[in-house]
mmCIF file of C-alpha atoms in Angstrom:
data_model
loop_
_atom_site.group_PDB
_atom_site.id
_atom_site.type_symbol
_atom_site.label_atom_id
_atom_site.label_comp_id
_atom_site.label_asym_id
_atom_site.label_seq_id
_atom_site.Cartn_x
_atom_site.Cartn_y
_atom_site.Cartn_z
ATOM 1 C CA UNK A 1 0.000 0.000 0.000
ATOM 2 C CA UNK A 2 1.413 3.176 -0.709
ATOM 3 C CA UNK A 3 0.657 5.872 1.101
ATOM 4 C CA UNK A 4 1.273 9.085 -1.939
ATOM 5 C CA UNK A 5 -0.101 8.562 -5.474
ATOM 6 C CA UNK A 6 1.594 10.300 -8.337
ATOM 7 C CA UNK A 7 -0.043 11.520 -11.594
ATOM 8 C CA UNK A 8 0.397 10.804 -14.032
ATOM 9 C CA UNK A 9 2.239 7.476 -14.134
ATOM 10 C CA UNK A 10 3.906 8.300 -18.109
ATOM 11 C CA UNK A 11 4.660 11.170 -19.267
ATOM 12 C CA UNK A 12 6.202 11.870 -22.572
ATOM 13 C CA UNK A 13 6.475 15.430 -23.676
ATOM 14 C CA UNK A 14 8.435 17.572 -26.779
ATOM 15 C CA UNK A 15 10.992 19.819 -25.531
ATOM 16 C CA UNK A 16 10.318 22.867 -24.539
ATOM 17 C CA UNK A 17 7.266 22.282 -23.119
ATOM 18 C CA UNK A 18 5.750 22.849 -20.092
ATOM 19 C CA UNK A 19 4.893 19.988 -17.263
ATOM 20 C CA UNK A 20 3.070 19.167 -13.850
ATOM 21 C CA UNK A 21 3.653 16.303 -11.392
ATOM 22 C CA UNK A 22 1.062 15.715 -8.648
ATOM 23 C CA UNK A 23 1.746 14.185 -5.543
ATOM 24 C CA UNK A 24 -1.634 13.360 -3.433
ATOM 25 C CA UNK A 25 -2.404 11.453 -0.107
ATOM 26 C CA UNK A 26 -4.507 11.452 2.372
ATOM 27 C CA UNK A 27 -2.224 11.433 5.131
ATOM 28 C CA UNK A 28 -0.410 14.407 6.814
ATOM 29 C CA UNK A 29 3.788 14.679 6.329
ATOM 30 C CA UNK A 30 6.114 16.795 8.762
ATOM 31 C CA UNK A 31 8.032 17.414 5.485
ATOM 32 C CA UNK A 32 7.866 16.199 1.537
ATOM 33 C CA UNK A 33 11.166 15.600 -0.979
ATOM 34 C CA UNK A 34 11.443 14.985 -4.749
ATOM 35 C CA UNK A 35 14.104 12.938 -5.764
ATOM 36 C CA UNK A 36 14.866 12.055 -9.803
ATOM 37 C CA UNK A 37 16.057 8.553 -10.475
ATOM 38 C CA UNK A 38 18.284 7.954 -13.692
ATOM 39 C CA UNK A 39 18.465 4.531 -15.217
ATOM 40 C CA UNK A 40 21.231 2.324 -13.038
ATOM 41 C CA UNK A 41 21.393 5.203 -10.812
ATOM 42 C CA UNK A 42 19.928 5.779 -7.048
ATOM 43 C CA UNK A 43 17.339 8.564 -6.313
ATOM 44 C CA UNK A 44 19.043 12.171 -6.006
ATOM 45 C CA UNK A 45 17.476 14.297 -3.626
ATOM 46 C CA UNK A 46 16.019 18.096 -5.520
ATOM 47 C CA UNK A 47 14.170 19.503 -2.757
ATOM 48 C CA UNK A 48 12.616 19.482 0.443
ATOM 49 C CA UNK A 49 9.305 20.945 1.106
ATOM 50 C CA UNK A 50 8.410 21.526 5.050
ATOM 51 C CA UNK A 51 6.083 24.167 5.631
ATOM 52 C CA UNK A 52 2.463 24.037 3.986
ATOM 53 C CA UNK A 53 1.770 26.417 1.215
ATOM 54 C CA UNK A 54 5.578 26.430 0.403
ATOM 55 C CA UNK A 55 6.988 27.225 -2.505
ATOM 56 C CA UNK A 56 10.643 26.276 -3.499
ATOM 57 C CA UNK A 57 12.138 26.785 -7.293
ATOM 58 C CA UNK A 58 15.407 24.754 -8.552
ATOM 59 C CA UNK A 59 15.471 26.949 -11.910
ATOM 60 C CA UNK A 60 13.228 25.455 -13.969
ATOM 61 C CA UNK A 61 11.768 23.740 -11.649
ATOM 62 C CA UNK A 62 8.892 25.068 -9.318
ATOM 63 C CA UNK A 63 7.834 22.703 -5.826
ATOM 64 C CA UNK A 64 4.680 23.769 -3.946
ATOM 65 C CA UNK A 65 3.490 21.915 -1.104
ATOM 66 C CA UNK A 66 0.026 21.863 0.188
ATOM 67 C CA UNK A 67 -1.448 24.178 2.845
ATOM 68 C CA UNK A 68 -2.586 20.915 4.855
ATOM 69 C CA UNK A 69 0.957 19.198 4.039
ATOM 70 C CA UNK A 70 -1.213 15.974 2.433
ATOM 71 C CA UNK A 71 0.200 16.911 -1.403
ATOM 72 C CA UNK A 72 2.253 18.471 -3.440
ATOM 73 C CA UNK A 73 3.378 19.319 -7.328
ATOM 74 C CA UNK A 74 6.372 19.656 -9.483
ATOM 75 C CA UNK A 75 6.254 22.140 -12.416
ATOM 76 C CA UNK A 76 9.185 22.180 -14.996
ATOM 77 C CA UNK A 77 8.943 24.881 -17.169
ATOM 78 C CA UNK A 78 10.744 24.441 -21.069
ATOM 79 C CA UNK A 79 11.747 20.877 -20.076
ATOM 80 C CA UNK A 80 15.160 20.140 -21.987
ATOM 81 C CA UNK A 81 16.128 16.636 -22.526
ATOM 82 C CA UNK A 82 18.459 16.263 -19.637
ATOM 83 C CA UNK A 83 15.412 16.148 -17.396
ATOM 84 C CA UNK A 84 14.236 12.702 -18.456
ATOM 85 C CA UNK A 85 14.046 10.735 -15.420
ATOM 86 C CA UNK A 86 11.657 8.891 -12.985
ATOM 87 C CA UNK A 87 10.283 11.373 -10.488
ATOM 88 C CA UNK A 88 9.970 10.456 -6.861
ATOM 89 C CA UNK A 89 8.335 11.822 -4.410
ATOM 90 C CA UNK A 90 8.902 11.041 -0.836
ATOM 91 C CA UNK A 91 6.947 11.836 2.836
ATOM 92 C CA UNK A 92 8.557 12.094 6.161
ATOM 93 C CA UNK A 93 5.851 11.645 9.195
ATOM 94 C CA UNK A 94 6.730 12.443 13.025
ATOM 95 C CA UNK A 95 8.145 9.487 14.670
ATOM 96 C CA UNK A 96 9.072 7.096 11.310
ATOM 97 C CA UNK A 97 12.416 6.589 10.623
ATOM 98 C CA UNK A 98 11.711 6.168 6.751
ATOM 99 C CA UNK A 99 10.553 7.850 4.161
ATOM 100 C CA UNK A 100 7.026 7.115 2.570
ATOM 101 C CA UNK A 101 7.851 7.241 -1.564
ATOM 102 C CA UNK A 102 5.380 7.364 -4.272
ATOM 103 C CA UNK A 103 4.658 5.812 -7.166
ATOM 104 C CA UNK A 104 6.716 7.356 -9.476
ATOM 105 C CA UNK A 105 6.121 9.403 -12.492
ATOM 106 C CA UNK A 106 8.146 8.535 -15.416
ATOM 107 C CA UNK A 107 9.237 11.899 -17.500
ATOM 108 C CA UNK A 108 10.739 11.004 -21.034
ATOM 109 C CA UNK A 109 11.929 14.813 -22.856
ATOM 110 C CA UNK A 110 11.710 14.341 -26.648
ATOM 111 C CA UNK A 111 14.269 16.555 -28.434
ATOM 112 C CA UNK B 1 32.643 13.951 0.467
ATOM 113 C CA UNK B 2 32.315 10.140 -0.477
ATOM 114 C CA UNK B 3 29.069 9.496 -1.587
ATOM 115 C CA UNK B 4 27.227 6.003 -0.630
ATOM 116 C CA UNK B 5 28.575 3.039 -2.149
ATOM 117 C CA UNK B 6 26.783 -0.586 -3.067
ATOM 118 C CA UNK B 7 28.480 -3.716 -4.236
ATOM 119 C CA UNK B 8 27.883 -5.552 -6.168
ATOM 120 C CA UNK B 9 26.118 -3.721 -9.013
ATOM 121 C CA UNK B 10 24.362 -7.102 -10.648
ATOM 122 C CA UNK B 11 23.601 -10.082 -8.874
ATOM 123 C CA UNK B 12 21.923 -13.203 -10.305
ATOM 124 C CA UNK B 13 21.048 -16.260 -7.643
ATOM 125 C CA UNK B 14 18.296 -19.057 -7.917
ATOM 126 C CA UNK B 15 15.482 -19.820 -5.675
ATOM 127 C CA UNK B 16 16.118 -20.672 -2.001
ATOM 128 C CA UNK B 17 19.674 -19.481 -2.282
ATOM 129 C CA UNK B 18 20.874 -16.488 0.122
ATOM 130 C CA UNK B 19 22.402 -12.966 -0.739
ATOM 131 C CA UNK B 20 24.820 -10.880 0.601
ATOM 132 C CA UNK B 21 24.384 -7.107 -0.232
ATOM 133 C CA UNK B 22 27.213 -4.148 1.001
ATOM 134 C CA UNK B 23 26.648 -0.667 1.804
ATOM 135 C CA UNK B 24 29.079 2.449 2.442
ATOM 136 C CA UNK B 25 27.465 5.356 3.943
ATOM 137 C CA UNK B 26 28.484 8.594 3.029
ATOM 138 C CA UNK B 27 31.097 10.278 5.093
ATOM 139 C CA UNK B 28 29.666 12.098 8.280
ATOM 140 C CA UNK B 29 26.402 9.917 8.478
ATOM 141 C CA UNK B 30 25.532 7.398 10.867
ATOM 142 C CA UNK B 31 22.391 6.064 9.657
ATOM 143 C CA UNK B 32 21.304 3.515 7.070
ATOM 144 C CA UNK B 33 18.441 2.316 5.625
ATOM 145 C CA UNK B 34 17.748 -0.555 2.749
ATOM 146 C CA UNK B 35 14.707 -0.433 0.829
ATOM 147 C CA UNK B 36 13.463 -2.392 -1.960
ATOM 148 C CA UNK B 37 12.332 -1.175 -5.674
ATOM 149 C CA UNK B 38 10.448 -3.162 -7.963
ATOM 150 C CA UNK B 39 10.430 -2.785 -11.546
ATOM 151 C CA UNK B 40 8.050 0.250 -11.980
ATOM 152 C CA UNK B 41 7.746 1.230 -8.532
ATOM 153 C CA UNK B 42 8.528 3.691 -6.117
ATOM 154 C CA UNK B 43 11.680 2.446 -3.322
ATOM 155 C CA UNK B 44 9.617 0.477 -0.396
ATOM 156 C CA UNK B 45 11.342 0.792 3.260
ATOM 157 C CA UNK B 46 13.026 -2.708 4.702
ATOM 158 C CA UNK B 47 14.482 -1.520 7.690
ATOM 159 C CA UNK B 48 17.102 1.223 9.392
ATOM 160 C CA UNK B 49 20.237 0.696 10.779
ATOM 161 C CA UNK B 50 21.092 3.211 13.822
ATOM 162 C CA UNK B 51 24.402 2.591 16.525
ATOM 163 C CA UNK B 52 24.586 -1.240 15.336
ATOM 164 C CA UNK B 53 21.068 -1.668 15.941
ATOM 165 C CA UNK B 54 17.712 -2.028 13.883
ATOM 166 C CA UNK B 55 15.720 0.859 13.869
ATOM 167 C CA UNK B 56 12.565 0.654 12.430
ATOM 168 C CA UNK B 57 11.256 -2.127 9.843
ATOM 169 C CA UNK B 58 9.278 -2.119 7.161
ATOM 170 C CA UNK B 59 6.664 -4.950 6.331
ATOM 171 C CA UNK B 60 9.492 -7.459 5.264
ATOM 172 C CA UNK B 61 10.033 -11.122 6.632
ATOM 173 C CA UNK B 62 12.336 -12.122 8.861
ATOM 174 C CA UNK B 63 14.131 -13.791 5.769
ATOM 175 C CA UNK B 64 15.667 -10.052 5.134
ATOM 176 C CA UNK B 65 18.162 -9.361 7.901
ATOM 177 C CA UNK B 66 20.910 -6.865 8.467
ATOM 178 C CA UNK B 67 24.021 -5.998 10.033
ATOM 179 C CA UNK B 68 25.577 -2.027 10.698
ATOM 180 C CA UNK B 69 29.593 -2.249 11.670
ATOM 181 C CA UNK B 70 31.339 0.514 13.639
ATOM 182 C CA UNK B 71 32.129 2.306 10.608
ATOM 183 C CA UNK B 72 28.684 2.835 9.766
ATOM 184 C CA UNK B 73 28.905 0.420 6.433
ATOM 185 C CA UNK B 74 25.923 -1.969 6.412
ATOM 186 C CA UNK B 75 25.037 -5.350 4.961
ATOM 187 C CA UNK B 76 21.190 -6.563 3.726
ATOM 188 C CA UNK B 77 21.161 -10.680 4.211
ATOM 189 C CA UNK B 78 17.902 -11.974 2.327
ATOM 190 C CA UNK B 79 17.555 -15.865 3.127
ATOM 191 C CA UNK B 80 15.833 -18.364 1.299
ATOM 192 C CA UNK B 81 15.186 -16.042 -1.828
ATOM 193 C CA UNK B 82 11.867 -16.031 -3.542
ATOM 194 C CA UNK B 83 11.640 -14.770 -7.531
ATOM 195 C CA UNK B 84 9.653 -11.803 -6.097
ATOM 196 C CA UNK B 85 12.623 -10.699 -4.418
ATOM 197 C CA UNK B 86 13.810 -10.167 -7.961
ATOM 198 C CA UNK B 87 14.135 -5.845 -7.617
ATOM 199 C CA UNK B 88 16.848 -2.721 -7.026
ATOM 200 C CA UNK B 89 18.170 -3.097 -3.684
ATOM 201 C CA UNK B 90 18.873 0.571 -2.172
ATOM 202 C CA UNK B 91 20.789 1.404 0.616
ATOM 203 C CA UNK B 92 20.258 4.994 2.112
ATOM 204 C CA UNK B 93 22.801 7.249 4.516
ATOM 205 C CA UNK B 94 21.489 9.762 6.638
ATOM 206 C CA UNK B 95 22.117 12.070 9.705
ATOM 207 C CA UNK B 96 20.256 10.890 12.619
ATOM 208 C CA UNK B 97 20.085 14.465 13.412
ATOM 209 C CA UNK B 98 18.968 15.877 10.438
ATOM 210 C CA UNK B 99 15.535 17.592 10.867
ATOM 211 C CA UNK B 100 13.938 16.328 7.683
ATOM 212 C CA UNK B 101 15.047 12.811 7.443
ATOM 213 C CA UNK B 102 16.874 13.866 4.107
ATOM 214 C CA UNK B 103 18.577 10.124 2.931
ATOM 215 C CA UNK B 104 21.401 9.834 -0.022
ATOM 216 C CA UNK B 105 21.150 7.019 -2.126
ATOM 217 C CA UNK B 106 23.385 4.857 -3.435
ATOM 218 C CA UNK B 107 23.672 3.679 -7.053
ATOM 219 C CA UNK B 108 21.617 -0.423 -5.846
ATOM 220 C CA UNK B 109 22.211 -3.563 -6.042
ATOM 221 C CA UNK B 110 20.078 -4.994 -9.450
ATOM 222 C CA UNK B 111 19.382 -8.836 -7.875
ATOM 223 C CA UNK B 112 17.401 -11.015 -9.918
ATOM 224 C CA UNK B 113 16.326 -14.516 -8.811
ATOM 225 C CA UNK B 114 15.908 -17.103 -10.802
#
């Protein structure tokens, strides 16, 4: 059982277009991160989120998390090729000692 | 800064056989965690190694065991393997104080079973 959902699952998009990743549950997280997995790689950590209503941009890319701290979204703006990569995202409650990851959304850039 | 290390990078055992799987921890952390990825899936938490003990466990068998050594490497045992154990083995480093619980991955362990 996973505790976020991500939408969508696929994405495949031309570049230079414009994108948004959803991250949704119905639980409450002291804090949220977005990693990006490459092929034969480990996830790299992007961001953390920790206060609701928080916005964080990593140049093209814009984080928000929710006001009640259930969800959150990942906006790339102009997506280049380089950003091809599965899309994690990841919650932290009070008290666990891991992190709660989605499902994943898998971002292919076409040139 | 030495980032988290795995070995090995490809593994291939048979059914019922056991597995040995290494983790460095990047310098300056003391905490490790394993989790599990399936083909398609997000990473799913085994368990979390803190001071040479377990800490914490995710909603694995007692087949998957681990050890943490004094230099804050870590090994994932899996026993009796099963083909759905077939998946990207990740091992995590962390701070125990860290406020957000912020983990650095290392590159897995690709096991299949056979």
């Amino acid at each position: 059982t996973q505790l976020l959902e991500q939408s969508p699952q696929f994405l495949s998009i031309q570049e230079g277009e414009n994108l948004t990743v959803y991250c949704n549950s119905s639980s409450v997280f002291s804090s949220l991160q977005w990693y990006r997995q490459e092929p034969g790689e480990g996830p790299v950590l992007l961001v953390t989120v920790v206060t609701g209503g928080e916005v964080k941009k990593l140049k093209r890319l814009t984080f928000q998390f929710g006001d009640a701290r259930k969800d959150s979204s990942l906006h790339i703006t102009a997506a280049q090729p380089g950003d091809t990569g599965l899309y994690l995202c990841a919650g932290d409650q009070t008290g666990a000692n891991n992190l709660f990851f989605g499902t994943g959304t898998r971002l292919t850039v076409i040139p | 800064e030495t980032g988290v290390t795995q070995s090995p990078t490809h593994l291939i055992k048979t059914r019922g056989q056991q597995v040995t799987l290494r983790c460095s921890s990047q310098s300056g952390h003391n905490t490790v965690s394993w989790y599990q990825q399936a083909l398609g899936q997000g990473p799913q938490f085994i368990f979390q190694y803190y001071r040479e003990e377990e800490n914490g466990r995710g909603n694995f068998p007692p087949r998957f065991s681990g050890l943490q050594f004094p230099n804050y490497s870590s090994e994932l045992n899996v026993n009796a393997l099963e083909l759905d154990d077939s998946a990207l083995y990740l091992c995590a480093s962390s701070d125990w104080t860290s406020l957000y619980n912020e983990q650095f991955f290392g590159p897995g362990t690709r096991l299949t079973v056979l």
